[in-house]
Amino acid sequence: MYYIDPHIHMVSRVTDDYETLARMGCVAVSEPAFWAGFDRGTVDGFRDYFRQLTEFEPKRAGWSRIQHYTWLCINAKEAENVRLSREVIAMIPEYLDRPGVLGIGEIGLNKNTKNEATVFLEHLDLAAKTNEQILIHTPHLEDKYKGTRMILDMLGGDRRIDPQRVLVDHVEEHTVRAVLDEGYWAGMTLYPVSKCTPERACDIIELYGPERLLVNSAGDWGPSKPTAVPDFIMAMRHRGHSEALIRRVVYENPLAFFSQSRNFRFTPPEVLETATG
């Protein structure tokens, strides 16, 4: 089955991982800007990172015939440096018209601090002024419910933001209902040590249906599994769900959400196969 991983940090993975993903049916990935594991010190560090995301990673993905898309921001984990965050936000528009850039993300909250909220709101303002889609990170574990609620309140306070063009990621059982009820798309991140497992994602699909729900692997530099979406596909099959339902979650829903971005130019795998014989 063809699938799209809508949230995976491929700069953290080796080239062999692209090949493995392609063999398992992955035809496209979307890569939000992320924390490098340490705080970057200058805006030029982000400039180099954005060049990597928009120039080199699409090329590297293409070696395995995977289409690569990306999102730009300064991550919430670096938002305590408000001065640097503002310099990065001011620089982002230089890259928004590049091929494959889908919008602003993954912005959000980490420890739900005042500075994080300030930088989040300034990212929202940029997205509204430039008509970009938004991809949002919600906090981990003990801070998740409070942080998700803060994020939804800030989104709802800006009438320029269209919920249909916002993906709120890392939802779990106690946050997914609020996200869906307020009209946003929701992403479930499949992690081996935290967030959601494939089986719990199946439970959520069974409770809420497939409308505006996506699954992703995150596939970052920490404990993670880049092939977690195929694990979800197998878990759904073991429960007897139809191929049509699974395809909607792992392929059609990402296409529907991403298609709202002016820079999303996707070639269906069937067309690529015909073109290359």
PDB file of C-alpha atoms in Angstrom:
ATOM      1  CA  MET A   1       0.000   0.000   0.000  1.00  0.00           C
ATOM      2  CA  TYR A   2       1.270   3.473  -0.865  1.00  0.00           C
ATOM      3  CA  TYR A   3       1.542   5.839   2.073  1.00  0.00           C
ATOM      4  CA  ILE A   4       2.777   9.309   3.033  1.00  0.00           C
ATOM      5  CA  ASP A   5       4.626  10.034   6.293  1.00  0.00           C
ATOM      6  CA  PRO A   6       3.389  13.548   7.173  1.00  0.00           C
ATOM      7  CA  HIS A   7       5.915  14.183   9.982  1.00  0.00           C
ATOM      8  CA  ILE A   8       9.402  12.699   9.827  1.00  0.00           C
ATOM      9  CA  HIS A   9      12.802  14.304  10.477  1.00  0.00           C
ATOM     10  CA  MET A  10      14.835  12.768   7.693  1.00  0.00           C
ATOM     11  CA  VAL A  11      17.919  14.943   8.308  1.00  0.00           C
ATOM     12  CA  SER A  12      18.386  12.630  11.324  1.00  0.00           C
ATOM     13  CA  ARG A  13      18.285   9.475   9.199  1.00  0.00           C
ATOM     14  CA  VAL A  14      20.780   7.804   6.882  1.00  0.00           C
ATOM     15  CA  THR A  15      20.192   7.432   3.155  1.00  0.00           C
ATOM     16  CA  ASP A  16      19.465   3.706   3.571  1.00  0.00           C
ATOM     17  CA  ASP A  17      16.338   4.700   5.532  1.00  0.00           C
ATOM     18  CA  TYR A  18      14.932   6.446   2.461  1.00  0.00           C
ATOM     19  CA  GLU A  19      15.450   3.237   0.504  1.00  0.00           C
ATOM     20  CA  THR A  20      13.755   1.178   3.240  1.00  0.00           C
ATOM     21  CA  LEU A  21      10.784   3.564   3.345  1.00  0.00           C
ATOM     22  CA  ALA A  22      10.418   3.357  -0.436  1.00  0.00           C
ATOM     23  CA  ARG A  23      10.454  -0.456  -0.339  1.00  0.00           C
ATOM     24  CA  MET A  24       7.638  -0.362   2.253  1.00  0.00           C
ATOM     25  CA  GLY A  25       5.402   1.855   0.117  1.00  0.00           C
ATOM     26  CA  CYS A  26       6.327   5.380   1.200  1.00  0.00           C
ATOM     27  CA  VAL A  27       5.917   7.782  -1.725  1.00  0.00           C
ATOM     28  CA  ALA A  28       6.255  11.141   0.053  1.00  0.00           C
ATOM     29  CA  VAL A  29       7.451  12.623   3.338  1.00  0.00           C
ATOM     30  CA  SER A  30       6.859  15.964   5.026  1.00  0.00           C
ATOM     31  CA  GLU A  31       9.654  17.218   7.268  1.00  0.00           C
ATOM     32  CA  PRO A  32       8.987  19.991   9.805  1.00  0.00           C
ATOM     33  CA  ALA A  33      11.862  22.109  11.106  1.00  0.00           C
ATOM     34  CA  PHE A  34      13.092  20.627  14.381  1.00  0.00           C
ATOM     35  CA  TRP A  35      15.386  21.048  17.376  1.00  0.00           C
ATOM     36  CA  ALA A  36      18.907  19.807  16.603  1.00  0.00           C
ATOM     37  CA  GLY A  37      19.492  18.413  20.116  1.00  0.00           C
ATOM     38  CA  PHE A  38      21.259  21.624  21.104  1.00  0.00           C
ATOM     39  CA  ASP A  39      20.304  25.299  20.900  1.00  0.00           C
ATOM     40  CA  ARG A  40      21.641  27.043  17.809  1.00  0.00           C
ATOM     41  CA  GLY A  41      23.325  30.346  18.477  1.00  0.00           C
ATOM     42  CA  THR A  42      22.762  32.474  15.389  1.00  0.00           C
ATOM     43  CA  VAL A  43      20.249  33.097  12.648  1.00  0.00           C
ATOM     44  CA  ASP A  44      22.844  31.908  10.140  1.00  0.00           C
ATOM     45  CA  GLY A  45      22.662  28.444  11.712  1.00  0.00           C
ATOM     46  CA  PHE A  46      18.982  28.366  10.772  1.00  0.00           C
ATOM     47  CA  ARG A  47      19.707  29.730   7.318  1.00  0.00           C
ATOM     48  CA  ASP A  48      21.993  26.755   6.671  1.00  0.00           C
ATOM     49  CA  TYR A  49      19.378  24.367   8.125  1.00  0.00           C
ATOM     50  CA  PHE A  50      16.628  25.765   5.880  1.00  0.00           C
ATOM     51  CA  ARG A  51      18.919  25.331   2.874  1.00  0.00           C
ATOM     52  CA  GLN A  52      19.428  21.696   3.879  1.00  0.00           C
ATOM     53  CA  LEU A  53      15.649  21.192   4.164  1.00  0.00           C
ATOM     54  CA  THR A  54      14.815  22.878   0.857  1.00  0.00           C
ATOM     55  CA  GLU A  55      17.811  21.956  -1.297  1.00  0.00           C
ATOM     56  CA  PHE A  56      19.619  18.792  -0.217  1.00  0.00           C
ATOM     57  CA  GLU A  57      16.896  16.670   1.432  1.00  0.00           C
ATOM     58  CA  PRO A  58      14.534  16.782  -1.596  1.00  0.00           C
ATOM     59  CA  LYS A  59      17.462  15.625  -3.729  1.00  0.00           C
ATOM     60  CA  ARG A  60      18.411  12.818  -1.311  1.00  0.00           C
ATOM     61  CA  ALA A  61      14.776  11.651  -1.060  1.00  0.00           C
ATOM     62  CA  GLY A  62      14.523  11.665  -4.834  1.00  0.00           C
ATOM     63  CA  TRP A  63      17.292   9.064  -5.091  1.00  0.00           C
ATOM     64  CA  SER A  64      14.697   6.627  -3.699  1.00  0.00           C
ATOM     65  CA  ARG A  65      11.836   8.191  -5.698  1.00  0.00           C
ATOM     66  CA  ILE A  66      10.303   9.678  -2.552  1.00  0.00           C
ATOM     67  CA  GLN A  67       8.834  13.189  -2.837  1.00  0.00           C
ATOM     68  CA  HIS A  68      10.047  15.501  -0.052  1.00  0.00           C
ATOM     69  CA  TYR A  69       8.185  18.465   1.464  1.00  0.00           C
ATOM     70  CA  THR A  70       9.082  20.673   4.415  1.00  0.00           C
ATOM     71  CA  TRP A  71       7.932  23.258   6.983  1.00  0.00           C
ATOM     72  CA  LEU A  72       9.968  26.130   8.460  1.00  0.00           C
ATOM     73  CA  CYS A  73      10.178  27.686  11.949  1.00  0.00           C
ATOM     74  CA  ILE A  74      12.263  27.923  15.090  1.00  0.00           C
ATOM     75  CA  ASN A  75      11.207  25.061  17.362  1.00  0.00           C
ATOM     76  CA  ALA A  76       9.553  25.679  20.724  1.00  0.00           C
ATOM     77  CA  LYS A  77      12.573  24.188  22.499  1.00  0.00           C
ATOM     78  CA  GLU A  78      14.618  27.184  21.326  1.00  0.00           C
ATOM     79  CA  ALA A  79      11.899  29.797  21.923  1.00  0.00           C
ATOM     80  CA  GLU A  80      13.301  30.944  25.273  1.00  0.00           C
ATOM     81  CA  ASN A  81      15.755  32.983  23.203  1.00  0.00           C
ATOM     82  CA  VAL A  82      13.114  35.444  22.024  1.00  0.00           C
ATOM     83  CA  ARG A  83      15.608  37.736  20.294  1.00  0.00           C
ATOM     84  CA  LEU A  84      16.997  34.909  18.154  1.00  0.00           C
ATOM     85  CA  SER A  85      13.473  33.599  17.529  1.00  0.00           C
ATOM     86  CA  ARG A  86      12.452  36.969  16.116  1.00  0.00           C
ATOM     87  CA  GLU A  87      15.502  37.066  13.861  1.00  0.00           C
ATOM     88  CA  VAL A  88      14.604  33.592  12.509  1.00  0.00           C
ATOM     89  CA  ILE A  89      10.914  34.491  12.024  1.00  0.00           C
ATOM     90  CA  ALA A  90      11.976  37.611  10.095  1.00  0.00           C
ATOM     91  CA  MET A  91      14.210  35.461   7.848  1.00  0.00           C
ATOM     92  CA  ILE A  92      11.660  32.687   7.097  1.00  0.00           C
ATOM     93  CA  PRO A  93       9.830  34.557   4.248  1.00  0.00           C
ATOM     94  CA  GLU A  94      13.022  34.301   2.164  1.00  0.00           C
ATOM     95  CA  TYR A  95      12.290  30.557   1.878  1.00  0.00           C
ATOM     96  CA  LEU A  96       8.481  30.353   1.719  1.00  0.00           C
ATOM     97  CA  ASP A  97       8.269  30.360  -2.078  1.00  0.00           C
ATOM     98  CA  ARG A  98      10.770  27.555  -2.517  1.00  0.00           C
ATOM     99  CA  PRO A  99       9.405  24.326  -4.057  1.00  0.00           C
ATOM    100  CA  GLY A 100       8.102  21.896  -1.463  1.00  0.00           C
ATOM    101  CA  VAL A 101       7.736  24.378   1.413  1.00  0.00           C
ATOM    102  CA  LEU A 102       4.244  23.694   2.806  1.00  0.00           C
ATOM    103  CA  GLY A 103       4.072  26.292   5.561  1.00  0.00           C
ATOM    104  CA  ILE A 104       5.093  27.193   9.125  1.00  0.00           C
ATOM    105  CA  GLY A 105       5.978  24.325  11.488  1.00  0.00           C
ATOM    106  CA  GLU A 106       6.426  22.570  13.693  1.00  0.00           C
ATOM    107  CA  ILE A 107       5.634  25.456  16.006  1.00  0.00           C
ATOM    108  CA  GLY A 108       3.996  25.049  19.399  1.00  0.00           C
ATOM    109  CA  LEU A 109       4.836  24.713  23.050  1.00  0.00           C
ATOM    110  CA  ASN A 110       7.345  22.584  24.960  1.00  0.00           C
ATOM    111  CA  LYS A 111       7.115  23.583  28.643  1.00  0.00           C
ATOM    112  CA  ASN A 112       4.199  25.996  28.215  1.00  0.00           C
ATOM    113  CA  THR A 113       6.236  29.082  29.177  1.00  0.00           C
ATOM    114  CA  LYS A 114       5.456  32.742  28.496  1.00  0.00           C
ATOM    115  CA  ASN A 115       8.321  33.060  26.022  1.00  0.00           C
ATOM    116  CA  GLU A 116       7.171  29.959  24.127  1.00  0.00           C
ATOM    117  CA  ALA A 117       3.670  31.438  23.888  1.00  0.00           C
ATOM    118  CA  THR A 118       5.098  34.756  22.636  1.00  0.00           C
ATOM    119  CA  VAL A 119       7.094  33.061  19.884  1.00  0.00           C
ATOM    120  CA  PHE A 120       4.139  30.809  18.982  1.00  0.00           C
ATOM    121  CA  LEU A 121       1.874  33.839  18.518  1.00  0.00           C
ATOM    122  CA  GLU A 122       4.486  35.577  16.355  1.00  0.00           C
ATOM    123  CA  HIS A 123       4.714  32.460  14.160  1.00  0.00           C
ATOM    124  CA  LEU A 124       0.910  32.506  13.844  1.00  0.00           C
ATOM    125  CA  ASP A 125       1.048  36.146  12.791  1.00  0.00           C
ATOM    126  CA  LEU A 126       3.614  35.310  10.111  1.00  0.00           C
ATOM    127  CA  ALA A 127       1.483  32.416   8.830  1.00  0.00           C
ATOM    128  CA  ALA A 128      -1.605  34.633   8.680  1.00  0.00           C
ATOM    129  CA  LYS A 129       0.194  37.459   6.859  1.00  0.00           C
ATOM    130  CA  THR A 130       1.763  35.089   4.299  1.00  0.00           C
ATOM    131  CA  ASN A 131      -1.285  32.777   3.963  1.00  0.00           C
ATOM    132  CA  GLU A 132       0.673  29.683   5.006  1.00  0.00           C
ATOM    133  CA  GLN A 133      -0.563  26.407   6.436  1.00  0.00           C
ATOM    134  CA  ILE A 134       0.495  25.557  10.003  1.00  0.00           C
ATOM    135  CA  LEU A 135       1.876  22.377  11.617  1.00  0.00           C
ATOM    136  CA  ILE A 136       1.867  22.329  15.434  1.00  0.00           C
ATOM    137  CA  HIS A 137       3.879  20.409  18.045  1.00  0.00           C
ATOM    138  CA  THR A 138       2.080  19.705  21.327  1.00  0.00           C
ATOM    139  CA  PRO A 139       4.085  19.101  24.536  1.00  0.00           C
ATOM    140  CA  HIS A 140       5.109  15.736  25.871  1.00  0.00           C
ATOM    141  CA  LEU A 141       3.316  13.673  28.511  1.00  0.00           C
ATOM    142  CA  GLU A 142       2.776  15.625  31.744  1.00  0.00           C
ATOM    143  CA  ASP A 143       2.443  19.011  29.986  1.00  0.00           C
ATOM    144  CA  LYS A 144       0.399  17.796  27.010  1.00  0.00           C
ATOM    145  CA  TYR A 145      -3.184  18.516  28.063  1.00  0.00           C
ATOM    146  CA  LYS A 146      -2.431  21.973  29.453  1.00  0.00           C
ATOM    147  CA  GLY A 147      -0.217  22.856  26.478  1.00  0.00           C
ATOM    148  CA  THR A 148      -2.727  21.617  23.929  1.00  0.00           C
ATOM    149  CA  ARG A 149      -5.452  23.662  25.592  1.00  0.00           C
ATOM    150  CA  MET A 150      -3.214  26.766  25.557  1.00  0.00           C
ATOM    151  CA  ILE A 151      -2.459  26.220  21.855  1.00  0.00           C
ATOM    152  CA  LEU A 152      -6.125  25.798  20.928  1.00  0.00           C
ATOM    153  CA  ASP A 153      -7.033  28.949  22.847  1.00  0.00           C
ATOM    154  CA  MET A 154      -4.328  30.969  21.069  1.00  0.00           C
ATOM    155  CA  LEU A 155      -5.406  29.610  17.671  1.00  0.00           C
ATOM    156  CA  GLY A 156      -9.036  30.394  18.414  1.00  0.00           C
ATOM    157  CA  GLY A 157      -8.094  33.917  19.430  1.00  0.00           C
ATOM    158  CA  ASP A 158      -6.839  34.759  15.931  1.00  0.00           C
ATOM    159  CA  ARG A 159      -9.737  34.952  13.478  1.00  0.00           C
ATOM    160  CA  ARG A 160      -7.344  34.973  10.540  1.00  0.00           C
ATOM    161  CA  ILE A 161      -6.478  31.299  11.189  1.00  0.00           C
ATOM    162  CA  ASP A 162      -8.578  28.750   9.265  1.00  0.00           C
ATOM    163  CA  PRO A 163      -8.753  25.502  11.325  1.00  0.00           C
ATOM    164  CA  GLN A 164      -8.941  23.447   8.130  1.00  0.00           C
ATOM    165  CA  ARG A 165      -5.395  24.586   7.299  1.00  0.00           C
ATOM    166  CA  VAL A 166      -3.885  23.652  10.682  1.00  0.00           C
ATOM    167  CA  LEU A 167      -2.500  20.244  11.725  1.00  0.00           C
ATOM    168  CA  VAL A 168      -2.145  19.750  15.495  1.00  0.00           C
ATOM    169  CA  ASP A 169       0.332  16.922  15.980  1.00  0.00           C
ATOM    170  CA  HIS A 170       1.224  14.383  18.697  1.00  0.00           C
ATOM    171  CA  VAL A 171      -2.385  14.039  19.873  1.00  0.00           C
ATOM    172  CA  GLU A 172      -3.245  11.248  22.301  1.00  0.00           C
ATOM    173  CA  GLU A 173      -6.438   9.875  23.812  1.00  0.00           C
ATOM    174  CA  HIS A 174      -6.916  12.832  26.170  1.00  0.00           C
ATOM    175  CA  THR A 175      -6.315  15.588  23.589  1.00  0.00           C
ATOM    176  CA  VAL A 176      -7.662  14.314  20.259  1.00  0.00           C
ATOM    177  CA  ARG A 177     -11.313  15.123  20.885  1.00  0.00           C
ATOM    178  CA  ALA A 178     -10.702  18.824  21.613  1.00  0.00           C
ATOM    179  CA  VAL A 179      -8.562  19.188  18.481  1.00  0.00           C
ATOM    180  CA  LEU A 180     -11.123  17.546  16.201  1.00  0.00           C
ATOM    181  CA  ASP A 181     -14.117  19.259  17.819  1.00  0.00           C
ATOM    182  CA  GLU A 182     -12.589  22.682  17.089  1.00  0.00           C
ATOM    183  CA  GLY A 183     -12.177  21.812  13.406  1.00  0.00           C
ATOM    184  CA  TYR A 184      -8.420  21.166  13.171  1.00  0.00           C
ATOM    185  CA  TRP A 185      -6.597  18.218  11.629  1.00  0.00           C
ATOM    186  CA  ALA A 186      -4.957  15.904  14.185  1.00  0.00           C
ATOM    187  CA  GLY A 187      -1.759  13.860  13.886  1.00  0.00           C
ATOM    188  CA  MET A 188      -0.864  10.757  15.897  1.00  0.00           C
ATOM    189  CA  THR A 189       2.872  10.184  16.328  1.00  0.00           C
ATOM    190  CA  LEU A 190       3.883   6.539  16.655  1.00  0.00           C
ATOM    191  CA  TYR A 191       6.799   6.285  19.090  1.00  0.00           C
ATOM    192  CA  PRO A 192       8.423   3.266  20.758  1.00  0.00           C
ATOM    193  CA  VAL A 193       8.852   4.972  24.173  1.00  0.00           C
ATOM    194  CA  SER A 194       6.299   7.814  24.382  1.00  0.00           C
ATOM    195  CA  LYS A 195       3.403   9.434  22.518  1.00  0.00           C
ATOM    196  CA  CYS A 196       1.239   6.835  20.718  1.00  0.00           C
ATOM    197  CA  THR A 197       1.691   3.203  19.693  1.00  0.00           C
ATOM    198  CA  PRO A 198       0.238   1.722  16.463  1.00  0.00           C
ATOM    199  CA  GLU A 199      -2.322  -0.164  18.544  1.00  0.00           C
ATOM    200  CA  ARG A 200      -3.430   2.978  20.414  1.00  0.00           C
ATOM    201  CA  ALA A 201      -3.701   4.800  17.071  1.00  0.00           C
ATOM    202  CA  CYS A 202      -6.013   2.001  15.890  1.00  0.00           C
ATOM    203  CA  ASP A 203      -8.116   2.513  19.021  1.00  0.00           C
ATOM    204  CA  ILE A 204      -8.414   6.237  18.276  1.00  0.00           C
ATOM    205  CA  ILE A 205      -9.451   5.564  14.665  1.00  0.00           C
ATOM    206  CA  GLU A 206     -12.084   3.128  15.914  1.00  0.00           C
ATOM    207  CA  LEU A 207     -13.421   5.708  18.374  1.00  0.00           C
ATOM    208  CA  TYR A 208     -13.364   8.833  16.179  1.00  0.00           C
ATOM    209  CA  GLY A 209     -13.289   7.546  12.583  1.00  0.00           C
ATOM    210  CA  PRO A 210     -10.771   8.605   9.906  1.00  0.00           C
ATOM    211  CA  GLU A 211     -11.975  12.187   9.364  1.00  0.00           C
ATOM    212  CA  ARG A 212      -9.033  14.665   9.677  1.00  0.00           C
ATOM    213  CA  LEU A 213      -6.759  12.088  11.359  1.00  0.00           C
ATOM    214  CA  LEU A 214      -3.207  11.284  10.226  1.00  0.00           C
ATOM    215  CA  VAL A 215      -0.427   9.021  11.527  1.00  0.00           C
ATOM    216  CA  ASN A 216       3.312   9.672  11.410  1.00  0.00           C
ATOM    217  CA  SER A 217       6.604   8.254  12.672  1.00  0.00           C
ATOM    218  CA  ALA A 218       8.475  11.483  13.640  1.00  0.00           C
ATOM    219  CA  GLY A 219      11.621   9.480  12.813  1.00  0.00           C
ATOM    220  CA  ASP A 220      13.909  11.912  14.604  1.00  0.00           C
ATOM    221  CA  TRP A 221      17.373  11.553  16.174  1.00  0.00           C
ATOM    222  CA  GLY A 222      15.964  10.112  19.431  1.00  0.00           C
ATOM    223  CA  PRO A 223      14.399   6.685  20.026  1.00  0.00           C
ATOM    224  CA  SER A 224      12.016   6.420  17.078  1.00  0.00           C
ATOM    225  CA  LYS A 225      11.140   4.103  14.213  1.00  0.00           C
ATOM    226  CA  PRO A 226      10.930   5.559  10.700  1.00  0.00           C
ATOM    227  CA  THR A 227       8.853   2.572   9.549  1.00  0.00           C
ATOM    228  CA  ALA A 228       6.168   3.076  12.217  1.00  0.00           C
ATOM    229  CA  VAL A 229       3.470   3.924   9.649  1.00  0.00           C
ATOM    230  CA  PRO A 230       3.743   0.451   8.027  1.00  0.00           C
ATOM    231  CA  ASP A 231       3.443  -0.938  11.578  1.00  0.00           C
ATOM    232  CA  PHE A 232       0.152   0.946  11.906  1.00  0.00           C
ATOM    233  CA  ILE A 233      -1.006  -0.440   8.540  1.00  0.00           C
ATOM    234  CA  MET A 234      -0.323  -3.987   9.759  1.00  0.00           C
ATOM    235  CA  ALA A 235      -2.044  -3.354  13.092  1.00  0.00           C
ATOM    236  CA  MET A 236      -5.144  -2.103  11.278  1.00  0.00           C
ATOM    237  CA  ARG A 237      -5.119  -5.179   9.012  1.00  0.00           C
ATOM    238  CA  HIS A 238      -4.810  -7.508  12.007  1.00  0.00           C
ATOM    239  CA  ARG A 239      -8.000  -5.933  13.380  1.00  0.00           C
ATOM    240  CA  GLY A 240      -9.802  -6.587  10.109  1.00  0.00           C
ATOM    241  CA  HIS A 241     -10.143  -3.018   8.884  1.00  0.00           C
ATOM    242  CA  SER A 242     -10.640  -2.492   5.164  1.00  0.00           C
ATOM    243  CA  GLU A 243      -7.863  -1.450   2.805  1.00  0.00           C
ATOM    244  CA  ALA A 244      -9.983   1.585   1.859  1.00  0.00           C
ATOM    245  CA  LEU A 245     -10.112   2.806   5.471  1.00  0.00           C
ATOM    246  CA  ILE A 246      -6.378   2.316   5.989  1.00  0.00           C
ATOM    247  CA  ARG A 247      -5.551   4.032   2.687  1.00  0.00           C
ATOM    248  CA  ARG A 248      -7.665   7.016   3.682  1.00  0.00           C
ATOM    249  CA  VAL A 249      -5.671   7.535   6.883  1.00  0.00           C
ATOM    250  CA  VAL A 250      -2.152   6.939   5.525  1.00  0.00           C
ATOM    251  CA  TYR A 251      -2.481   8.334   1.980  1.00  0.00           C
ATOM    252  CA  GLU A 252      -5.656  10.242   1.153  1.00  0.00           C
ATOM    253  CA  ASN A 253      -5.820  12.346   4.335  1.00  0.00           C
ATOM    254  CA  PRO A 254      -2.249  13.688   4.012  1.00  0.00           C
ATOM    255  CA  LEU A 255      -2.943  14.482   0.353  1.00  0.00           C
ATOM    256  CA  ALA A 256      -6.131  16.346   1.254  1.00  0.00           C
ATOM    257  CA  PHE A 257      -4.403  18.410   3.946  1.00  0.00           C
ATOM    258  CA  PHE A 258      -1.219  19.191   2.011  1.00  0.00           C
ATOM    259  CA  SER A 259      -3.143  20.062  -1.173  1.00  0.00           C
ATOM    260  CA  GLN A 260      -4.174  23.324   0.486  1.00  0.00           C
ATOM    261  CA  SER A 261      -0.572  24.558   0.194  1.00  0.00           C
ATOM    262  CA  ARG A 262       0.404  26.464  -2.965  1.00  0.00           C
ATOM    263  CA  ASN A 263       3.792  24.691  -3.015  1.00  0.00           C
ATOM    264  CA  PHE A 264       2.404  21.141  -2.834  1.00  0.00           C
ATOM    265  CA  ARG A 265       2.947  19.663  -6.287  1.00  0.00           C
ATOM    266  CA  PHE A 266       2.532  15.916  -5.946  1.00  0.00           C
ATOM    267  CA  THR A 267       3.002  13.340  -8.680  1.00  0.00           C
ATOM    268  CA  PRO A 268       0.940  10.192  -7.948  1.00  0.00           C
ATOM    269  CA  PRO A 269       3.100   7.038  -7.840  1.00  0.00           C
ATOM    270  CA  GLU A 270       1.036   5.478 -10.632  1.00  0.00           C
ATOM    271  CA  VAL A 271       2.048   8.349 -12.927  1.00  0.00           C
ATOM    272  CA  LEU A 272       5.720   7.977 -11.975  1.00  0.00           C
ATOM    273  CA  GLU A 273       5.597   4.233 -12.694  1.00  0.00           C
ATOM    274  CA  THR A 274       4.039   4.830 -16.112  1.00  0.00           C
ATOM    275  CA  ALA A 275       6.596   7.511 -16.953  1.00  0.00           C
ATOM    276  CA  THR A 276       9.581   5.342 -16.037  1.00  0.00           C
ATOM    277  CA  GLY A 277       8.199   2.073 -17.361  1.00  0.00           C
TER     278      GLY A 277
END
